[in-house]
Short mmCIF file of C-alpha atoms (C1' of nucleotides) in Angstrom, two decimals:
data_model
loop_
_atom_site.label_atom_id
_atom_site.label_comp_id
_atom_site.label_asym_id
_atom_site.label_seq_id
_atom_site.Cartn_x
_atom_site.Cartn_y
_atom_site.Cartn_z
CA UNK A 280 -59.28 236.45 49.90
CA UNK A 281 -60.94 233.74 51.77
CA UNK A 282 -60.52 233.54 55.54
CA UNK A 283 -63.03 231.52 57.21
CA UNK A 284 -65.29 228.85 56.14
CA UNK A 285 -67.87 230.59 54.01
CA UNK A 286 -71.43 229.49 53.88
CA UNK A 287 -72.43 228.34 50.39
CA UNK A 288 -75.63 230.52 50.74
CA UNK A 289 -73.48 233.47 51.20
CA UNK A 290 -71.68 232.90 47.83
CA UNK A 291 -74.94 232.68 46.00
CA UNK A 292 -76.30 235.90 47.66
CA UNK A 293 -73.14 237.74 46.61
CA UNK A 294 -74.04 236.79 43.01
CA UNK A 295 -77.52 238.24 43.65
CA UNK A 296 -76.26 241.35 45.18
CA UNK A 297 -73.88 241.97 42.38
CA UNK A 298 -76.61 241.60 39.86
CA UNK A 299 -78.73 244.09 41.62
CA UNK A 300 -75.72 246.50 41.97
CA UNK A 301 -75.07 246.23 38.29
CA UNK A 302 -78.65 247.35 37.58
CA UNK A 303 -78.18 250.21 39.99
CA UNK A 304 -75.09 251.32 38.16
CA UNK A 305 -77.09 251.57 34.93
CA UNK A 306 -79.43 253.77 36.71
CA UNK A 307 -76.48 256.01 37.76
CA UNK A 308 -77.00 255.39 41.49
CA UNK A 309 -73.63 255.83 43.17
CA UNK A 310 -74.17 254.85 46.71
CA UNK A 311 -76.59 252.51 48.50
CA UNK A 312 -77.42 251.42 51.95
CA UNK A 313 -77.66 247.82 52.99
CA UNK A 314 -81.23 248.46 53.84
CA UNK A 315 -82.30 249.58 50.36
CA UNK A 316 -80.12 246.93 48.72
CA UNK A 317 -81.68 244.31 50.89
CA UNK A 318 -85.12 245.44 49.91
CA UNK A 319 -84.40 245.05 46.24
CA UNK A 320 -82.81 241.64 46.77
CA UNK A 321 -85.37 240.31 49.03
CA UNK A 322 -83.14 239.76 52.02
CA UNK A 323 -82.55 241.13 55.46
CA UNK A 324 -80.13 244.05 55.66
CA UNK A 325 -77.94 242.54 58.42
CA UNK A 326 -77.57 239.57 56.14
CA UNK A 327 -75.89 241.67 53.55
CA UNK A 328 -73.47 243.10 56.00
CA UNK A 329 -72.66 239.74 57.57
CA UNK A 330 -72.05 238.39 53.94
CA UNK A 331 -69.77 240.92 53.19
CA UNK A 332 -68.03 240.98 56.48
CA UNK A 333 -66.67 237.47 55.89
CA UNK A 334 -64.44 239.17 53.36
CA UNK A 335 -63.63 242.56 54.60
CA UNK A 336 -65.04 246.12 55.24
CA UNK A 337 -66.44 247.51 52.02
CA UNK A 338 -68.85 250.16 53.13
CA UNK A 339 -68.47 253.63 54.61
CA UNK A 340 -70.21 254.16 58.01
CA UNK A 341 -73.07 256.67 58.05
CA UNK A 342 -73.05 256.52 54.09
CA UNK A 343 -73.46 253.10 52.57
CA UNK A 344 -71.62 251.30 49.90
CA UNK A 345 -70.28 252.90 46.64
CA UNK A 346 -72.02 250.83 44.06
CA UNK A 347 -69.25 250.72 41.57
CA UNK A 348 -66.65 249.69 44.19
CA UNK A 349 -68.72 246.96 45.66
CA UNK A 350 -69.52 245.38 42.33
CA UNK A 351 -65.64 245.05 41.74
CA UNK A 352 -65.03 243.76 45.27
CA UNK A 353 -67.60 241.16 44.91
CA UNK A 354 -66.01 240.29 41.56
CA UNK A 355 -62.73 239.91 43.33
CA UNK A 356 -64.31 237.77 46.00
CA UNK A 357 -66.05 235.34 43.59
CA UNK A 358 -62.98 235.26 41.26
CA UNK A 359 -64.78 237.01 38.32
CA UNK A 360 -62.20 239.55 37.35
CA UNK A 361 -60.72 237.13 34.78
CA UNK A 362 -62.19 235.14 31.85
CA UNK A 363 -63.86 231.85 32.19
CA UNK A 364 -63.99 229.35 29.26
CA UNK A 365 -66.94 227.27 28.90
CA UNK A 366 -67.69 224.07 26.87
CA UNK A 367 -71.17 223.10 25.89
CA UNK A 368 -71.93 219.41 25.76
CA UNK A 369 -75.24 218.59 24.01
CA UNK A 370 -76.60 220.79 21.32
CA UNK A 371 -80.40 219.90 21.25
CA UNK A 372 -82.94 222.61 21.95
CA UNK A 373 -81.61 223.53 25.34
CA UNK A 374 -77.95 223.48 24.73
CA UNK A 375 -78.38 225.45 21.43
CA UNK A 376 -80.57 228.02 23.08
CA UNK A 377 -78.22 228.41 26.02
CA UNK A 378 -75.16 229.01 23.76
CA UNK A 379 -77.02 231.81 21.89
CA UNK A 380 -78.21 233.24 25.07
CA UNK A 381 -76.60 236.74 25.87
CA UNK A 382 -76.40 236.35 29.56
CA UNK A 383 -73.33 234.25 29.67
CA UNK A 384 -71.28 236.88 27.66
CA UNK A 385 -72.65 239.65 29.66
CA UNK A 386 -71.08 238.40 32.72
CA UNK A 387 -67.73 237.42 31.26
CA UNK A 388 -68.24 233.82 30.26
CA UNK A 389 -66.97 232.68 26.93
CA UNK A 390 -67.88 229.37 25.00
CA UNK A 391 -64.66 228.02 23.59
CA UNK A 392 -65.96 224.60 22.70
CA UNK A 393 -69.25 222.77 21.72
CA UNK A 394 -69.74 218.98 21.53
CA UNK A 395 -72.56 216.77 20.27
CA UNK A 396 -72.93 213.09 19.62
CA UNK A 397 -75.03 213.28 16.55
CA UNK A 398 -72.75 212.95 13.36
CA UNK A 399 -75.30 215.13 11.38
CA UNK A 400 -74.38 218.29 13.71
CA UNK A 401 -70.45 217.74 13.62
CA UNK A 402 -68.59 220.39 11.68
CA UNK A 403 -71.67 222.84 11.73
CA UNK A 404 -70.95 226.52 12.71
CA UNK A 405 -72.80 228.13 15.42
CA UNK A 406 -73.93 231.80 15.50
CA UNK A 407 -71.13 232.72 17.76
CA UNK A 408 -68.38 231.10 15.14
CA UNK A 409 -67.90 227.93 17.17
CA UNK A 410 -67.71 224.70 15.15
CA UNK A 411 -69.18 221.65 16.75
CA UNK A 412 -67.06 218.79 17.62
CA UNK A 413 -67.89 215.28 18.15
CA UNK A 414 -68.02 214.23 21.80
CA UNK A 415 -65.30 211.56 21.32
CA UNK A 416 -62.76 214.56 20.95
CA UNK A 417 -63.85 215.99 24.14
CA UNK A 418 -60.72 215.51 26.20
CA UNK A 419 -58.47 216.56 23.44
CA UNK A 420 -60.33 219.76 22.51
CA UNK A 421 -61.01 220.85 26.15
CA UNK A 422 -57.37 220.65 27.05
CA UNK A 423 -56.36 222.57 23.80
CA UNK A 424 -58.88 225.45 24.24
CA UNK A 425 -58.30 225.62 28.10
CA UNK A 426 -62.02 225.04 28.89
CA UNK A 427 -62.60 225.75 32.65
CA UNK A 428 -66.18 224.78 33.07
CA UNK A 429 -68.27 222.05 31.28
CA UNK A 430 -71.99 222.44 30.72
CA UNK A 431 -73.91 219.31 30.32
CA UNK A 432 -77.16 219.73 28.29
CA UNK A 433 -77.55 216.18 27.16
CA UNK A 434 -80.39 213.71 27.78
CA UNK A 435 -80.39 212.35 31.24
CA UNK A 436 -78.90 208.86 30.25
CA UNK A 437 -75.75 210.52 28.74
CA UNK A 438 -74.99 212.95 31.54
CA UNK A 439 -72.85 210.62 33.80
CA UNK A 440 -70.83 209.57 30.89
CA UNK A 441 -70.22 213.00 29.75
CA UNK A 442 -69.39 214.08 33.37
CA UNK A 443 -66.65 211.21 33.52
CA UNK A 444 -65.12 212.38 30.25
CA UNK A 445 -65.09 215.98 31.54
CA UNK A 446 -63.42 215.05 34.75
CA UNK A 447 -61.00 212.89 32.69
CA UNK A 448 -60.13 216.03 30.75
CA UNK A 449 -59.22 217.76 33.95
CA UNK A 450 -62.34 219.93 34.32
CA UNK A 451 -63.08 220.83 37.79
CA UNK A 452 -66.48 222.66 37.39
CA UNK A 453 -69.62 221.30 35.93
CA UNK A 454 -73.09 223.09 35.39
CA UNK A 455 -75.46 220.14 34.83
CA UNK A 456 -78.88 220.76 33.20
CA UNK A 457 -79.67 217.05 32.87
CA UNK A 458 -82.15 215.87 35.46
CA UNK A 459 -79.93 213.48 37.22
CA UNK A 460 -77.70 213.53 40.20
CA UNK A 461 -74.25 213.03 38.73
CA UNK A 462 -71.31 211.54 40.67
CA UNK A 463 -67.89 212.96 40.43
CA UNK A 464 -64.81 213.02 42.61
CA UNK A 465 -64.28 215.63 45.16
CA UNK A 466 -62.08 217.93 43.13
CA UNK A 467 -64.84 218.62 40.76
CA UNK A 468 -67.46 220.99 41.72
CA UNK A 469 -71.06 220.43 40.24
CA UNK A 470 -73.98 222.71 40.19
CA UNK A 471 -77.35 221.37 39.06
CA UNK A 472 -80.00 223.38 37.17
CA UNK A 473 -83.24 221.36 37.19
CA UNK A 474 -86.30 223.42 36.53
CA UNK A 475 -88.70 220.65 36.94
CA UNK A 476 -87.65 220.54 40.59
CA UNK A 477 -88.41 224.25 40.89
CA UNK A 478 -91.87 223.54 39.32
CA UNK A 479 -92.35 220.86 41.84
CA UNK A 480 -91.65 223.31 44.73
CA UNK A 481 -94.33 225.61 43.08
CA UNK A 482 -96.70 222.90 42.73
CA UNK A 483 -96.34 222.13 46.49
CA UNK A 484 -96.86 225.81 47.46
CA UNK A 485 -99.94 226.07 45.28
CA UNK A 486 -101.43 222.86 46.64
CA UNK A 487 -100.76 223.39 50.30
CA UNK A 488 -100.53 227.14 50.82
CA UNK A 489 -97.36 228.12 52.64
CA UNK B 40 -101.15 216.13 54.36
CA UNK B 41 -99.07 219.06 55.69
CA UNK B 42 -98.60 218.91 59.60
CA UNK B 43 -95.88 221.15 60.81
CA UNK B 44 -93.75 223.83 59.22
CA UNK B 45 -91.78 222.00 56.60
CA UNK B 46 -88.39 223.30 55.51
CA UNK B 47 -88.13 224.44 52.02
CA UNK B 48 -84.97 222.37 51.61
CA UNK B 49 -87.02 219.21 52.43
CA UNK B 50 -89.41 219.99 49.55
CA UNK B 51 -86.57 220.38 47.13
CA UNK B 52 -84.96 217.18 48.41
CA UNK B 53 -88.19 215.17 48.01
CA UNK B 54 -88.22 216.19 44.32
CA UNK B 55 -84.69 214.92 44.16
CA UNK B 56 -85.54 211.61 45.83
CA UNK B 57 -88.44 211.13 43.49
CA UNK B 58 -86.24 211.61 40.43
CA UNK B 59 -83.90 209.00 41.71
CA UNK B 60 -86.60 206.72 42.69
CA UNK B 61 -88.13 206.93 39.34
CA UNK B 62 -84.78 205.83 37.74
CA UNK B 63 -84.64 202.99 40.06
CA UNK B 64 -88.05 201.93 39.08
CA UNK B 65 -86.79 201.77 35.47
CA UNK B 66 -84.10 199.41 36.54
CA UNK B 67 -86.78 197.13 38.14
CA UNK B 68 -85.42 197.85 41.68
CA UNK B 69 -88.47 197.43 44.06
CA UNK B 70 -87.04 198.13 47.43
CA UNK B 71 -84.42 200.57 48.61
CA UNK B 72 -82.93 201.55 51.98
CA UNK B 73 -82.41 205.19 53.03
CA UNK B 74 -78.73 204.41 53.10
CA UNK B 75 -78.38 203.45 49.37
CA UNK B 76 -80.82 206.20 48.35
CA UNK B 77 -78.94 208.71 50.20
CA UNK B 78 -75.86 207.70 48.52
CA UNK B 79 -77.37 208.20 45.13
CA UNK B 80 -78.72 211.45 45.92
CA UNK B 81 -75.68 212.79 47.84
CA UNK B 82 -77.44 213.24 51.23
CA UNK B 83 -77.36 211.93 54.62
CA UNK B 84 -79.46 208.78 55.23
CA UNK B 85 -81.14 210.21 58.27
CA UNK B 86 -81.85 213.31 56.21
CA UNK B 87 -84.06 211.24 54.13
CA UNK B 88 -85.88 209.55 56.99
CA UNK B 89 -86.44 212.99 58.77
CA UNK B 90 -87.71 214.52 55.61
CA UNK B 91 -90.16 211.79 55.07
CA UNK B 92 -91.18 211.67 58.66
CA UNK B 93 -92.53 215.10 58.43
CA UNK B 94 -95.54 213.52 56.42
CA UNK B 95 -95.93 210.00 57.78
CA UNK B 96 -94.42 206.73 57.88
CA UNK B 97 -93.53 205.20 54.53
CA UNK B 98 -91.06 202.60 55.05
CA UNK B 99 -90.96 199.19 56.36
CA UNK B 100 -88.43 198.51 59.32
CA UNK B 101 -85.86 195.99 58.66
CA UNK B 102 -86.66 196.34 54.95
CA UNK B 103 -86.54 199.70 53.51
CA UNK B 104 -88.95 201.61 51.21
CA UNK B 105 -90.88 200.05 48.49
CA UNK B 106 -89.71 202.33 45.32
CA UNK B 107 -93.10 202.37 43.47
CA UNK B 108 -95.08 203.27 46.59
CA UNK B 109 -92.72 205.92 47.87
CA UNK B 110 -92.80 207.57 44.38
CA UNK B 111 -96.55 207.83 44.65
CA UNK B 112 -96.50 208.98 48.31
CA UNK B 113 -93.97 211.83 47.38
CA UNK B 114 -96.31 212.91 44.56
CA UNK B 115 -99.05 213.02 46.93
CA UNK B 116 -97.05 215.11 49.28
CA UNK B 117 -96.02 217.60 46.55
CA UNK B 118 -99.22 217.75 44.90
CA UNK B 119 -98.29 216.18 41.73
CA UNK B 120 -100.98 213.70 41.34
CA UNK B 121 -103.01 216.16 39.17
CA UNK B 122 -102.29 218.03 36.07
CA UNK B 123 -100.51 221.70 36.08
CA UNK B 124 -101.03 223.88 33.35
CA UNK B 125 -98.14 226.21 32.33
CA UNK B 126 -97.93 229.42 30.29
CA UNK B 127 -94.68 230.34 28.58
CA UNK B 128 -94.06 234.06 28.29
CA UNK B 129 -91.31 234.97 25.97
CA UNK B 130 -90.53 232.90 23.14
CA UNK B 131 -86.84 233.78 22.27
CA UNK B 132 -84.25 231.31 22.28
CA UNK B 133 -84.67 230.01 25.74
CA UNK B 134 -88.51 230.08 25.81
CA UNK B 135 -88.80 228.14 22.53
CA UNK B 136 -86.35 225.62 23.68
CA UNK B 137 -88.03 225.18 27.06
CA UNK B 138 -91.45 224.69 25.49
CA UNK B 139 -89.97 221.96 23.08
CA UNK B 140 -88.15 220.36 25.96
CA UNK B 141 -89.57 216.86 26.99
CA UNK B 142 -88.98 217.15 30.71
CA UNK B 143 -92.13 219.17 31.50
CA UNK B 144 -94.34 216.75 29.92
CA UNK B 145 -92.44 213.73 31.42
CA UNK B 146 -93.41 215.07 34.91
CA UNK B 147 -96.89 215.87 34.05
CA UNK B 148 -96.76 219.58 33.38
CA UNK B 149 -98.60 220.84 30.21
CA UNK B 150 -98.10 224.10 28.35
CA UNK B 151 -101.52 225.38 27.63
CA UNK B 152 -100.55 229.11 26.47
CA UNK B 153 -97.67 230.81 25.00
CA UNK B 154 -97.10 234.54 24.67
CA UNK B 155 -94.75 236.91 23.08
CA UNK B 156 -94.63 240.62 22.56
CA UNK B 157 -93.19 240.38 18.91
CA UNK B 158 -96.01 240.85 16.36
CA UNK B 159 -93.94 238.61 13.89
CA UNK B 160 -94.58 235.63 16.13
CA UNK B 161 -98.18 236.10 16.99
CA UNK B 162 -100.41 233.38 15.53
CA UNK B 163 -97.40 231.02 14.72
CA UNK B 164 -97.87 227.44 15.60
CA UNK B 165 -95.37 225.72 17.94
CA UNK B 166 -94.43 221.96 17.62
CA UNK B 167 -96.74 221.17 20.33
CA UNK B 168 -99.66 222.53 18.54
CA UNK B 169 -99.93 225.73 20.70
CA UNK B 170 -100.42 229.01 18.99
CA UNK B 171 -98.49 232.08 20.19
CA UNK B 172 -100.81 234.81 21.55
CA UNK B 173 -99.74 238.52 21.95
CA UNK B 174 -98.94 239.30 25.66
CA UNK B 175 -101.51 241.82 25.74
CA UNK B 176 -104.12 239.02 25.70
CA UNK B 177 -102.40 237.43 28.72
CA UNK B 178 -104.92 237.93 31.41
CA UNK B 179 -107.90 236.86 29.24
CA UNK B 180 -106.16 233.74 27.93
CA UNK B 181 -104.52 232.81 31.16
CA UNK B 182 -108.09 232.73 32.82
CA UNK B 183 -109.64 230.91 29.94
CA UNK B 184 -107.24 228.12 29.66
CA UNK B 185 -106.91 227.76 33.51
CA UNK B 186 -103.09 228.36 33.66
CA UNK B 187 -101.63 227.63 37.06
CA UNK B 188 -98.09 228.52 36.65
CA UNK B 189 -96.42 231.23 34.65
CA UNK B 190 -92.85 230.91 33.17
CA UNK B 191 -91.09 234.08 32.40
CA UNK B 192 -88.31 233.83 29.75
CA UNK B 193 -88.38 237.35 28.58
CA UNK B 194 -85.41 239.70 28.64
CA UNK B 195 -84.72 241.01 32.12
CA UNK B 196 -86.29 244.40 31.48
CA UNK B 197 -89.79 242.93 30.74
CA UNK B 198 -89.70 240.39 33.61
CA UNK B 199 -91.24 242.60 36.26
CA UNK B 200 -94.05 243.89 33.97
CA UNK B 201 -94.92 240.41 32.83
CA UNK B 202 -94.95 239.22 36.63
CA UNK B 203 -97.37 242.00 37.38
CA UNK B 204 -99.66 240.86 34.65
CA UNK B 205 -99.52 237.32 35.67
CA UNK B 206 -100.40 238.28 39.20
CA UNK B 207 -103.37 240.35 37.77
CA UNK B 208 -104.43 237.32 35.92
CA UNK B 209 -104.68 235.46 39.28
CA UNK B 210 -101.66 233.36 38.94
CA UNK B 211 -99.98 232.25 42.28
CA UNK B 212 -96.82 230.50 40.94
CA UNK B 213 -94.01 231.85 38.71
CA UNK B 214 -90.93 230.14 37.54
CA UNK B 215 -88.62 232.98 36.46
CA UNK B 216 -85.77 232.53 34.04
CA UNK B 217 -85.08 236.29 33.84
CA UNK B 218 -81.79 237.36 35.72
CA UNK B 219 -83.69 239.80 38.12
CA UNK B 220 -85.28 239.68 41.40
CA UNK B 221 -89.04 240.28 40.66
CA UNK B 222 -91.35 241.59 43.24
CA UNK B 223 -94.76 240.09 43.78
CA UNK B 224 -97.32 240.02 46.45
CA UNK B 225 -97.26 237.36 49.22
CA UNK B 226 -99.95 235.27 47.59
CA UNK B 227 -97.66 234.35 44.60
CA UNK B 228 -94.87 232.09 44.81
CA UNK B 229 -91.72 232.77 42.68
CA UNK B 230 -88.96 230.28 41.94
CA UNK B 231 -85.86 231.74 40.11
CA UNK B 232 -83.66 229.77 37.65
CA UNK B 233 -80.41 231.82 37.10
CA UNK B 234 -77.63 229.81 35.64
CA UNK B 235 -75.19 232.57 35.62
CA UNK B 236 -75.53 232.63 39.31
CA UNK B 237 -74.69 228.86 39.47
CA UNK B 238 -71.69 229.58 37.20
CA UNK B 239 -70.58 232.39 39.57
CA UNK B 240 -70.48 229.67 42.40
CA UNK B 241 -68.57 227.40 40.06
CA UNK B 242 -66.00 230.28 39.45
CA UNK B 243 -65.78 230.87 43.20
CA UNK B 244 -64.94 227.29 43.92
CA UNK B 245 -62.57 226.86 41.10
CA UNK B 246 -60.86 230.02 42.28
CA UNK B 247 -60.46 229.38 45.95
CA UNK B 248 -60.70 225.70 46.48
CA UNK B 249 -63.29 224.60 49.03
"C1'" DC C 77 -91.95 180.13 68.21
"C1'" DT C 78 -87.53 182.21 68.97
"C1'" DA C 79 -83.43 184.46 67.97
"C1'" DA C 80 -80.57 187.09 65.09
"C1'" DC C 81 -80.41 190.58 61.79
"C1'" DT C 82 -81.60 194.79 59.53
"C1'" DA C 83 -83.19 199.41 58.66
"C1'" DT C 84 -86.75 202.43 60.12
"C1'" DG C 85 -88.47 206.43 62.98
"C1'" DT C 86 -87.37 209.77 66.29
"C1'" DG C 87 -85.57 212.29 70.66
"C1'" DA C 88 -81.33 214.32 71.74
"C1'" DT C 89 -77.55 216.75 70.15
"C1'" DA C 90 -74.46 219.36 67.35
"C1'" DT C 91 -74.00 222.43 63.75
"C1'" DT C 92 -74.95 226.18 60.83
"C1'" DA C 93 -77.55 230.29 59.29
"C1'" DT C 94 -80.08 234.35 60.35
"C1'" DT C 95 -81.48 238.16 62.90
"C1'" DC C 96 -81.09 241.58 66.39
"C1'" DA C 97 -79.15 245.35 68.86
"C1'" DC C 98 -75.91 248.42 69.61
"C1'" DA C 99 -71.11 250.57 69.63
"C1'" DT C 100 -68.56 252.70 66.32
"C1'" DC C 101 -67.46 255.49 62.64
"C1'" DT C 102 -68.45 259.17 58.86
"C1'" DC C 103 -70.24 263.16 57.04
"C1'" DA C 104 -72.94 267.51 56.80
"C1'" DG C 105 -74.35 271.73 58.82
"C1'" DC C 106 -73.65 275.40 61.89
"C1'" DG D 260 -64.27 271.97 65.42
"C1'" DC D 261 -68.61 270.36 67.37
"C1'" DT D 262 -72.93 268.06 67.26
"C1'" DG D 263 -76.52 265.18 65.54
"C1'" DA D 264 -78.14 261.89 62.03
"C1'" DG D 265 -77.40 257.89 59.71
"C1'" DA D 266 -75.45 253.60 58.34
"C1'" DT D 267 -71.94 250.29 59.02
"C1'" DG D 268 -69.64 246.04 61.42
"C1'" DT D 269 -70.17 242.71 64.77
"C1'" DG D 270 -71.04 240.10 69.28
"C1'" DA D 271 -74.81 237.80 71.28
"C1'" DA D 272 -79.32 235.67 70.76
"C1'" DT D 273 -82.27 233.19 68.27
"C1'" DA D 274 -83.85 230.09 64.84
"C1'" DA D 275 -83.45 226.77 61.45
"C1'" DT D 276 -81.33 222.57 60.01
"C1'" DA D 277 -78.70 218.42 59.82
"C1'" DT D 278 -76.72 214.50 62.19
"C1'" DC D 279 -76.26 211.12 65.65
"C1'" DA D 280 -77.55 207.03 68.11
"C1'" DC D 281 -80.53 203.93 69.63
"C1'" DA D 282 -85.07 201.87 70.59
"C1'" DT D 283 -88.54 199.79 67.87
"C1'" DA D 284 -90.49 196.84 64.51
"C1'" DG D 285 -90.64 193.66 60.63
"C1'" DT D 286 -88.28 189.64 58.36
"C1'" DT D 287 -86.13 185.27 57.84
"C1'" DA D 288 -84.01 181.14 59.18
"C1'" DG D 289 -83.62 177.29 62.10
#
DNA sequence: CTAACTATGTGATATTATTCACATCTCAGC
DNA sequence: GCTGAGATGTGAATAATATCACATAGTTAG
């Protein structure tokens, strides 16, 4: 499936295209041109064609792209035509909200484990039926339930230690909500979600035009 | 403060440098070289120096950067040496968790308004003392309380309509947590936080190495 | 005061990413 | 079946970004 060295930015855009295409599908739009799709995604039409060209030819010249087909093809490209199991670590405000949040399920991600360090929370049942485990059981439970991706929603101070444990448990993908740069071996891929950094960008733009 | 055309990526990195520097400060480290800082932030040392060079000379040759000074200088660069008022729109799981989340306050952001469409929630008082207003009052309240940045944490379907109202109320910065591409006039700067897109990237990496 | 050392700031270079522009292919209508 | 309109796929051109490499300047020790 993967031929050359693919820009990371391309992968991110493919996700965005997919989201937009899924919306179009709900509006019963069957075919779309790169031009119209580009407009909706806020990118250049050639960009879309280039991004897709890394992986093959998915369009029909003179016509455009069949929305339904393209969604499935992007899913293949990204490896989304299979289930991915998630573990949430840290069930404070943010972790609890995320685990309740419908978007993960909507896109085929399933929580199969949840951890916290607070003894008060251990054994409690979450709305989705999951029981909270103590973080000391992380390695065992992660292996047992075949978790693929760990989500860190702990305070900043605990993030690195949790990351270490996840790596030890054989996890190769981490989504990190803690506002620190965590260090992991090369085999593990980390994506950071830090909304205060995004706010800083906004502050900069508001302060100095753009 | 701003001289040439600054890459967006530079602005994002400046935020990251600042976060790391603030940690160093708590460890009583007073001076740091671009090399050591780069390692902690996971970037190239020359990158740091170039990023800073856009805005002036902040280091001491042969020595490095004074951590405390650099934090303040980056704050100046980003426009963070002043308060920024936020409005949360949408107080479901995510919105409620975010408004409780300590990181905004820690970095000088203050919620001065909160909105929801659910009549049941109107008038309720949040832990930080804010009373929830109905979204129909958005324009009025936003102007009254001098909100600078709107945060959208509504379902995807409502996001565009909320964005329109925020723009109408004179807002120029939006942090969008809804998983849709919202369309706004050029005067308004939007940053998106979509964690399922990040998960997609992780899925891709896990599927096809990298 | 001088010399050795160290880390910045920056021009030159290399790399990567985006956009353009057009040849190529498909479909619809006659 | 042929023709014209329309949209893809892609090599070439451009733009943006990151890295290298070194001259420069500050610091410290003798």
